[in-house]
CSV table of C-alpha atoms in Angstrom, one decimal:
chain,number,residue,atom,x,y,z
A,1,UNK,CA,0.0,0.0,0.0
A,2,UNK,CA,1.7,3.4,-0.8
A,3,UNK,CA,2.5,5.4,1.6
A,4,UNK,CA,4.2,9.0,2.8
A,5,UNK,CA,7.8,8.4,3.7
A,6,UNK,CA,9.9,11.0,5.7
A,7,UNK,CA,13.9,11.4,6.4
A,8,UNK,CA,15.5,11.7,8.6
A,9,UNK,CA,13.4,9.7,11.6
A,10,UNK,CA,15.0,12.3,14.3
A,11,UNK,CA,17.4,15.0,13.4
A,12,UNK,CA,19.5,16.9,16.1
A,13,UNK,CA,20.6,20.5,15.1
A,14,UNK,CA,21.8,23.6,17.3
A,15,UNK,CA,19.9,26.8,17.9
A,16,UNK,CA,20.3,28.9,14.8
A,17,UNK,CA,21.3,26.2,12.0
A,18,UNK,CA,19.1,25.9,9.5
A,19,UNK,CA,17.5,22.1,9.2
A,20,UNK,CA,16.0,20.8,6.0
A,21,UNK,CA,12.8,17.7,6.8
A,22,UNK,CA,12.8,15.9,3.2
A,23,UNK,CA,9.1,14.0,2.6
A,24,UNK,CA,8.0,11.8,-0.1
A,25,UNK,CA,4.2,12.0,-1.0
A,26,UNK,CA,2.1,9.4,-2.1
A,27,UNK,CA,2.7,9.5,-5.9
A,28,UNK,CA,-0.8,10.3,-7.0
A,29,UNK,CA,-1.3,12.9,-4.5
A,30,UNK,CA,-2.2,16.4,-5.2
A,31,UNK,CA,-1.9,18.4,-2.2
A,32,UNK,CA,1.0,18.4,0.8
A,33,UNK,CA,1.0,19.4,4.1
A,34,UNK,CA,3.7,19.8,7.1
A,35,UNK,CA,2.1,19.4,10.8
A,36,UNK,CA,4.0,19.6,13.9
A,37,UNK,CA,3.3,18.1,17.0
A,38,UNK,CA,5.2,19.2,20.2
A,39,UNK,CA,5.8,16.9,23.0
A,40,UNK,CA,2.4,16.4,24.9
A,41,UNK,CA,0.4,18.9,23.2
A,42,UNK,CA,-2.2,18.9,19.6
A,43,UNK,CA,-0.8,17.9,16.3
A,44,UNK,CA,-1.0,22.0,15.1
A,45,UNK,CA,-1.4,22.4,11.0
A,46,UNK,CA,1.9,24.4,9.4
A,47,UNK,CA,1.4,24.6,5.9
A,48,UNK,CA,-0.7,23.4,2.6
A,49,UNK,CA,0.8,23.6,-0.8
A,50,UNK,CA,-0.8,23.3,-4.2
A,51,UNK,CA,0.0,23.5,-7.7
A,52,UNK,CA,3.4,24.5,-6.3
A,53,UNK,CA,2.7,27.0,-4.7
A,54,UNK,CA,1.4,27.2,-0.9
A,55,UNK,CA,-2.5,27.4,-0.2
A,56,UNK,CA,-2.8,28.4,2.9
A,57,UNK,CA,-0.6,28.4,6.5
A,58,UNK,CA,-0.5,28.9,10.0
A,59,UNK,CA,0.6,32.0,12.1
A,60,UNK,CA,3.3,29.1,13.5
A,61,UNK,CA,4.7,29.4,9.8
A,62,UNK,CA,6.3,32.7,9.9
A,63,UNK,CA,9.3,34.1,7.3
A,64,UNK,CA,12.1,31.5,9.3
A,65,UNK,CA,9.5,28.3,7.2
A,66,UNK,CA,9.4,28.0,4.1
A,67,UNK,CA,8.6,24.7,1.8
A,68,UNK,CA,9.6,23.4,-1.5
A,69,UNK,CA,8.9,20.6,-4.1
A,70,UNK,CA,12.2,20.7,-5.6
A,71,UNK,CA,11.6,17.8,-7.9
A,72,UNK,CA,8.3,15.2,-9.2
A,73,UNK,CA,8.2,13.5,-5.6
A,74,UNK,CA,10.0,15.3,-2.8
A,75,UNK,CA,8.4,18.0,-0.5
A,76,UNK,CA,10.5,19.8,2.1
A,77,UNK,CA,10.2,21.9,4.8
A,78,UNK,CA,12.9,24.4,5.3
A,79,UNK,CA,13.6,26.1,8.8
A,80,UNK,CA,16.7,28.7,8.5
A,81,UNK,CA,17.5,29.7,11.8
A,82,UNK,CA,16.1,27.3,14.4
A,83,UNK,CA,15.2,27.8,17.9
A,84,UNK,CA,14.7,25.9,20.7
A,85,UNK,CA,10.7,25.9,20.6
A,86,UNK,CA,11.2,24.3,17.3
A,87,UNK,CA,11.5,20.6,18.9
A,88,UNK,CA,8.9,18.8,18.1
A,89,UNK,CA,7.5,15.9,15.8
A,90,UNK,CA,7.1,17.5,11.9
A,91,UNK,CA,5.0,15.7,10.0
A,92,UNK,CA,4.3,15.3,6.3
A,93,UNK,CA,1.0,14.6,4.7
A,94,UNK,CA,-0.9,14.2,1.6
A,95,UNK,CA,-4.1,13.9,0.1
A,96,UNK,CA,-5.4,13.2,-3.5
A,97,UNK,CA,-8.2,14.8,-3.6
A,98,UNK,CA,-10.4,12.6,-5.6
A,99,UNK,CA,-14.3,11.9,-5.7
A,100,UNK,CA,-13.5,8.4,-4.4
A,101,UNK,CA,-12.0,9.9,-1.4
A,102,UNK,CA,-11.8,13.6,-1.5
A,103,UNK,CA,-9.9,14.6,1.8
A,104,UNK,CA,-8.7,12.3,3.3
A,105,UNK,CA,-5.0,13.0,4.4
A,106,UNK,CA,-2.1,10.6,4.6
A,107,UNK,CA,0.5,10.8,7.1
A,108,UNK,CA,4.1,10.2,7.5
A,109,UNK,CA,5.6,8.7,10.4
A,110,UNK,CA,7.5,11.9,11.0
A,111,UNK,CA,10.9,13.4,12.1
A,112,UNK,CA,11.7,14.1,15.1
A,113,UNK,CA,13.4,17.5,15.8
A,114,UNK,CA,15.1,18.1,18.6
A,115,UNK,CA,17.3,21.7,18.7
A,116,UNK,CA,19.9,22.3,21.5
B,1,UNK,CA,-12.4,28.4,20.0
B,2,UNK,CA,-11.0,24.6,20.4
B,3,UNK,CA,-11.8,22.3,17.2
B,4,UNK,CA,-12.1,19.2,17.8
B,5,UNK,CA,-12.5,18.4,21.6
B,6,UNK,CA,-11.6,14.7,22.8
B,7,UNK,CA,-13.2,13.2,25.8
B,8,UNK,CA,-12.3,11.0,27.7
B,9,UNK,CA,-8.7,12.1,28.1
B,10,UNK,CA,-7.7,8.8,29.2
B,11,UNK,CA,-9.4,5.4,28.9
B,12,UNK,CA,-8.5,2.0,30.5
B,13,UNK,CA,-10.1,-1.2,29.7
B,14,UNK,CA,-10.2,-5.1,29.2
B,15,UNK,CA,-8.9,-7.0,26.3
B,16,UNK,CA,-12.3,-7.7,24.7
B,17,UNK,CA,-14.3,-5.2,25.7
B,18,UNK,CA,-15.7,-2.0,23.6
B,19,UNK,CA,-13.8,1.4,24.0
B,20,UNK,CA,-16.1,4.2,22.7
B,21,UNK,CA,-14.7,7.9,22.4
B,22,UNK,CA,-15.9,11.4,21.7
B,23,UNK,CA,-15.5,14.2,20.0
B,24,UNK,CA,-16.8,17.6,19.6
B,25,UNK,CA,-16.1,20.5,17.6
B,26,UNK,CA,-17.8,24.2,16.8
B,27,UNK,CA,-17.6,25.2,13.9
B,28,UNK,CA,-19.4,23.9,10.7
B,29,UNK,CA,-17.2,21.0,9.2
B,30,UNK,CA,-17.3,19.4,5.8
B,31,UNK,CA,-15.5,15.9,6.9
B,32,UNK,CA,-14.6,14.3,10.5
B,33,UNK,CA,-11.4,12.1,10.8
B,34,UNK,CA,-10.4,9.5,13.2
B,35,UNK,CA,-6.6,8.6,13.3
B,36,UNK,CA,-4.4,6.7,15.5
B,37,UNK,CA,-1.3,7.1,17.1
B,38,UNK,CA,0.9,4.7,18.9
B,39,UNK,CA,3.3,6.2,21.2
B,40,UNK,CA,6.1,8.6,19.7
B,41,UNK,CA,4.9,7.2,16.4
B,42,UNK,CA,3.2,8.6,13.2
B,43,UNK,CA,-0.5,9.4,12.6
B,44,UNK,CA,-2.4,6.7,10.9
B,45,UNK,CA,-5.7,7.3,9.4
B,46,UNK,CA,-8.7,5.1,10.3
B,47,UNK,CA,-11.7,6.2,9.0
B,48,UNK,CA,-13.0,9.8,7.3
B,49,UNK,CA,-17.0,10.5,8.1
B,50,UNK,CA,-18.6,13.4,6.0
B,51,UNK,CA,-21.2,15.9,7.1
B,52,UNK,CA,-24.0,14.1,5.0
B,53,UNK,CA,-23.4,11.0,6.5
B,54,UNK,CA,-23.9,9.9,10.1
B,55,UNK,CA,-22.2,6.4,10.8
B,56,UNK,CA,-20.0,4.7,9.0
B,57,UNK,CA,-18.3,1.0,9.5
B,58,UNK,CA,-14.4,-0.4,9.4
B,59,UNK,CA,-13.8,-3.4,10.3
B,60,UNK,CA,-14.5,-3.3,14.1
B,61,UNK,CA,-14.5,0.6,14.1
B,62,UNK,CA,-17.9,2.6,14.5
B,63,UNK,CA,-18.0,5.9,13.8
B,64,UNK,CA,-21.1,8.0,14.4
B,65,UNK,CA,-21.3,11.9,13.3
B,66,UNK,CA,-24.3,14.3,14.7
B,67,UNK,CA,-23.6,17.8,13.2
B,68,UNK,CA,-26.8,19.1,15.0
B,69,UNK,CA,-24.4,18.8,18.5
B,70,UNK,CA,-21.7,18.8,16.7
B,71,UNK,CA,-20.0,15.7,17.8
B,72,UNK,CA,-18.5,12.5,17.1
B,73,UNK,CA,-17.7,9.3,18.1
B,74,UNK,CA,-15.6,6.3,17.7
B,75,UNK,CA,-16.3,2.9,19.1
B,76,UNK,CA,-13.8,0.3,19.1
B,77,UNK,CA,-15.7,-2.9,19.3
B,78,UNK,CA,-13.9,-6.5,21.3
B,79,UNK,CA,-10.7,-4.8,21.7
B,80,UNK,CA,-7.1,-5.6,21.7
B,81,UNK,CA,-3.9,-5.2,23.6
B,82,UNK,CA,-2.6,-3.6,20.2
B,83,UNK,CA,-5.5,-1.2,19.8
B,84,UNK,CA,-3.2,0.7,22.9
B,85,UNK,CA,-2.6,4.3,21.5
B,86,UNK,CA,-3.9,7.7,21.6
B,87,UNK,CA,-7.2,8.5,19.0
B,88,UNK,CA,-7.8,12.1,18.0
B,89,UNK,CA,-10.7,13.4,15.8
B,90,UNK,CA,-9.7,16.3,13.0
B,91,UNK,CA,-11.7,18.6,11.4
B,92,UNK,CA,-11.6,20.3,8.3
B,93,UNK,CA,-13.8,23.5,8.2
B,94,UNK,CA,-16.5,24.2,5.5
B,95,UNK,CA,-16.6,26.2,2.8
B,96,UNK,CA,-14.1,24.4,0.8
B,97,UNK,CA,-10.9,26.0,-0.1
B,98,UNK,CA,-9.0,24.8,2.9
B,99,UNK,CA,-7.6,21.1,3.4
B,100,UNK,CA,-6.4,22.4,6.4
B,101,UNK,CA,-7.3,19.7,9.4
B,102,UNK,CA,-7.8,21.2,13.4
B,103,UNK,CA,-6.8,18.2,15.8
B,104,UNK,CA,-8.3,17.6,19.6
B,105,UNK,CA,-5.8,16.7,22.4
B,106,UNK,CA,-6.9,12.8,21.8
B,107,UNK,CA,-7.8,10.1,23.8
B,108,UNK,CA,-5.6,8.2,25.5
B,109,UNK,CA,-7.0,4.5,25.4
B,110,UNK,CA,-4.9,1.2,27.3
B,111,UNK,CA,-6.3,-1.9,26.7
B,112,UNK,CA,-5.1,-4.3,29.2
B,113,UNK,CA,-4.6,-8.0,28.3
């Protein structure tokens, strides 16, 4: 069954280094999305991108986000200069839409970010 | 406003026995999903109800929708030790033009063997 895949599984960075989470949509998929979920608390939506371009985001996604689908089947989520309130479990997800199923979303297993 | 609300927060029970949980939300919705998370673990997605519809079957999943109160609810029917995760409800808000999804805090659920 296809699936979203994400790398790395836990990435380790220092305050102010710029991290790059790398996902891989299911390949039929139309629309992508990065959540986040720190330690404890909701799963809190980031970002939707469309047609290249993004469709909507958060207040959480402010000018130090930004996301790119650099070739057919990679979708990344760029933070420049990290902090420490950036820990927390990113994930990717994707969704078709189609009439079949029009919204339902797919999610990775995630990458754990943890900034020191 | 919270979206999709969670209750119980935490729920222990006997392998074999029926877990049921709930959800409410406030503001109109086009679709309700159920997913499932093991500890530390990624989201997996169990079951998507729309707005039109008001129960809908998987497997030994039961999930009922009333938009009048604006809730939802999942019942897990002769459960297992490996049902043991955390369930949270998302919504998606109406209107179209947003895939955006509005998680609860979840429901912790143990199902002892």
């Amino acid at each position: 069954e296809p699936e979203v895949t994400q790398t790395p599984s836990h990435q380790v960075t220092q305050m102010g280094q710029e991290v790059i989470l790398r996902c891989v949509p299911i390949s039929n998929h139309l629309y992508f999305y990065w959540y986040r979920q720190i330690l404890g608390q909701k799963v809190e939506f980031l970002v939707s991108f469309y047609n290249n371009e993004i469709s909507e985001k958060s207040e959480i996604f402010d000018d130090q986000f930004s996301v790119e689908r650099p070739d057919g089947s990679n979708f990344t989520l760029k933070i420049r200069s990290t902090k420490l309130e950036d820990s927390a479990m990113y994930f990717c997800a994707s969704s078709a839409p189609t009439l079949v199923s029009p919204d339902e979303q797919y999610f990775g297993p995630g990458t754990r970010l943890t900034v020191t | 406003s919270q979206q999709g609300e969670e209750d119980p927060q935490a729920l222990s029970i006997q392998e074999g026995e029926n877990a049921t949980m709930n959800c409410s939300y406030k503001t109109s919705i086009n679709n309700l999903q159920w997913y499932r998370q093991n500890s530390g673990r990624g989201l997996v997605h169990l079951i998507l109800i729309r707005s039109n519809e008001r129960e809908k079957h998987s497997g030994r999943l039961r999930v009922t929708l009333d938009t009048s109160k604006k809730s939802s609810s999942l019942l897990i029917t002769a459960s297992r030790a490996a049902d043991t995760a955390s369930y949270f409800c998302a919504t998606d808000a109406w209107g179209g033009g947003s895939e955006k999804l509005v998680f609860g805090k979840g429901t912790k659920l143990t199902v002892n063997p």
